[in-house]
């Protein structure tokens, strides 16, 4: 579980840095940032985005 937490914190930090430096985020990055800031882990967030993309193609 610590690997998931480490990866989650790293991604959250990276996306927050982009936002702070005003580097434009893609829609997917914005959604991921929202999910991570809401407290989901990187794996949970990825599962959520996969579910949404599958619903969109169905």
CSV table of C-alpha atoms in Angstrom, one decimal:
chain,number,residue,atom,x,y,z
A,1,UNK,CA,0.0,0.0,0.0
A,2,UNK,CA,2.9,2.4,0.6
A,3,UNK,CA,3.8,2.3,-3.1
A,4,UNK,CA,0.3,3.4,-4.0
A,5,UNK,CA,0.5,6.3,-1.5
A,6,UNK,CA,3.9,7.3,-2.8
A,7,UNK,CA,2.8,7.3,-6.4
A,8,UNK,CA,-0.4,9.2,-5.4
A,9,UNK,CA,1.5,11.9,-3.6
A,10,UNK,CA,4.0,12.2,-6.4
A,11,UNK,CA,1.3,12.7,-9.1
A,12,UNK,CA,-0.6,15.1,-6.9
A,13,UNK,CA,2.5,17.2,-6.3
A,14,UNK,CA,3.3,17.2,-10.1
A,15,UNK,CA,-0.2,18.3,-11.1
A,16,UNK,CA,-0.3,21.0,-8.3
A,17,UNK,CA,3.1,22.2,-9.6
A,18,UNK,CA,1.8,22.5,-13.1
A,19,UNK,CA,-1.2,24.5,-11.9
A,20,UNK,CA,1.0,26.7,-9.7
A,21,UNK,CA,3.3,27.5,-12.7
A,22,UNK,CA,0.2,28.0,-14.8
A,23,UNK,CA,1.1,25.3,-17.2
A,24,UNK,CA,-2.2,24.3,-19.0
A,25,UNK,CA,-3.7,21.0,-17.9
A,26,UNK,CA,-5.6,18.7,-20.2
A,27,UNK,CA,-9.1,17.8,-19.3
A,28,UNK,CA,-7.9,14.4,-18.1
A,29,UNK,CA,-5.2,16.0,-15.9
A,30,UNK,CA,-7.8,18.3,-14.4
A,31,UNK,CA,-10.1,15.5,-13.6
A,32,UNK,CA,-7.3,13.4,-12.1
A,33,UNK,CA,-6.2,16.4,-10.0
A,34,UNK,CA,-9.8,16.8,-8.7
A,35,UNK,CA,-10.0,13.2,-7.8
A,36,UNK,CA,-6.6,13.2,-6.0
A,37,UNK,CA,-7.5,16.3,-4.1
A,38,UNK,CA,-10.7,14.7,-3.0
A,39,UNK,CA,-8.7,11.9,-1.3
A,40,UNK,CA,-8.7,9.1,-3.9
A,41,UNK,CA,-5.5,7.1,-4.4
A,42,UNK,CA,-3.9,7.1,-7.9
A,43,UNK,CA,-5.3,3.5,-8.5
A,44,UNK,CA,-8.8,4.5,-7.5
A,45,UNK,CA,-8.7,7.6,-9.6
A,46,UNK,CA,-7.5,5.6,-12.6
A,47,UNK,CA,-10.3,3.1,-12.1
A,48,UNK,CA,-12.8,6.0,-12.0
A,49,UNK,CA,-11.6,7.5,-15.2
A,50,UNK,CA,-11.5,4.2,-16.9
A,51,UNK,CA,-15.1,3.6,-15.9
A,52,UNK,CA,-16.2,7.0,-17.3
A,53,UNK,CA,-14.4,6.4,-20.6
A,54,UNK,CA,-16.0,3.0,-21.0
A,55,UNK,CA,-19.4,4.5,-20.3
A,56,UNK,CA,-18.8,7.2,-22.9
A,57,UNK,CA,-17.9,4.6,-25.6
A,58,UNK,CA,-20.8,2.3,-24.8
